[in-house]
């Protein structure tokens, strides 16, 4: 069913207040740490303080003697491995024989409370034999460097692809330039730290796991494999999730340890990480290097791009999704973004190191790819002395070219690439800005404008949430006419309870306040792919439409029979089913429900009692592409190096909008994260492999004063998916870092600066300005 086939929308497309907010803003939400059961124990971990070392011995006897300690686990007591079949590197949930990064769990202490467990951890004695750590990507690629794993190369993943005719196009071009982009490590830094609780039902023996996670069914499937438990003996329950951003899609060692402790001790067990643990052991992100070369003509048309994409895997491939492979492989496929660049040559190398594993973080491949593609355009413009807007216009994919197959092999459905840029330029007042910039430079003030035109693959089958190409929705109309729906999504603040209710309300002709949306419980939600890869609105929304349509058809069949009319003549809206053109001949949804449940002898022949359906929706296309343009305006003080984002404009196209207010909230949050990535956030390891940014004092997040007011305009290009929706959860973080980086380059153009490394810190700005170099990074 296309977007045009929607049934008289009343809620879909409206600025409906989020249903979730009433409980979340009043403090009534129930998060993982709020879960308490009688007799619950708590876990604390002894983590490696070495980046690389052999474990000589572990002495836990003193810890065992502490009053209140119930058990102490090493690998001997919890010999579970997290397998990685693709790379043949299995991760022990508690280190065995060797530690490979600072923060790796080695010993678990289970006690009556966290305080006792922490005190006992201090008594654990571990003797190590240190090994020289592998800390850098370029070092890891050298043949003489020690290997992180004895039986294999430091290169975990390698791939090379080249379009036909690349060499001739590159070699024959009149102009070439090259540079290196570097994105340093960061992490999701969610408001709520990771945690897990587990308990075994003493009567049935079923295991219940409470965890903040993006894919309840995906995690259940993994736990069943790791622990050799049938899936129907495991229930995963996801309470409120205080931010996920990809890092809560992981299958972490701590979760398995908590479960094993609960099984062995027959008591409820809980672990909630503190912020230092989160910085050390949550999956990290980015840590990419791009060595690129560009060929272009006299007019600024880009003819060919070569990129050596490198990423740091960490000590182990993240389970179930390696961020290093995800960031580089997907980036290589969309490196040309919205631009009609015919030739592409990419080489990928993902290397092991003695750092924390690299997993998914919002946008994954997007911020690196956008930084490269937009950096290329700005460099070509500066080299030729042209306006970067004009170079973008020259290279932009044109409407007549859709569907467009890019040189990475992806086929874009229709979008508004050039239109979104023009709309954003109007919002920001481009011509007026250039005049003001020139006037301020005469006064010694440096403002700059950066453009990022993005393409976002959405509704992908494979993402950090798993590889399920469909989503499921069950809808039950209760005997009183209210509606209960359940989906296999894993929301973490996106507003799914509201958006899915909007869709279902319109399809069933009921008030959305009469709808309850269930999620996050594998016992009640149908099997689904969870939340990741900007899939929920498109695939989840499609499932909601499909299930609603099936339910609507059944209601129409029952109503037609009772009203002695053809079901084709039945219309349903405002809580009633009536004969078209004769609204007085009607039955309420409640009356139909009562017939379906309690007066079944009146049902038409062949119609089963009750009102409950389940539908699964799989889009026809493997993905659909959102797009848009972000423009950032910054002011840079060359003396202090301080960068302030002072203005921001967004033109966004995510197909048919379900709820513009929620979309704008996603945009605002993504831009804030993007400013953090561009200017503030960095996980720093020293030369000894020690993480030096282990608190929010050192790992800087954007504050309210760092994020400007934003101007947002919506464009709508319906997708081929049900409802015409496209995903949009990651687009703003994909675009924002490049926009801010390019704005800094534009501001510092008089100093010859071209930003090539994130984050842009005051120290780096002062260094670049003092050098007056053509490229800074």
XYZ file of C-alpha atoms in Angstrom, residues 31 36 40 56 78 86 118 231 240 242 260 270-271 444 453 468 572 583 627 649 663 721 734 758 773:
25
model
C 14.803 1.685 33.805
C 14.569 -5.009 42.171
C 18.792 -9.821 44.383
C 50.249 -15.629 35.178
C 32.198 -19.128 33.633
C 33.283 -14.770 10.248
C 33.530 -3.567 44.872
C 15.046 -20.058 22.899
C 12.924 1.938 29.350
C 17.948 5.837 28.308
C 25.456 -17.610 34.589
C 22.025 -7.491 38.546
C 24.882 -5.433 37.169
C 39.539 40.387 12.557
C 24.554 17.144 1.495
C 16.134 -9.587 9.760
C -14.512 2.851 9.074
C -23.645 7.098 8.114
C 18.523 12.676 1.947
C 19.904 25.044 8.854
C 11.353 13.940 13.195
C 7.498 1.194 0.911
C 25.753 11.601 9.330
C 37.999 15.287 14.136
C 49.278 24.974 6.345
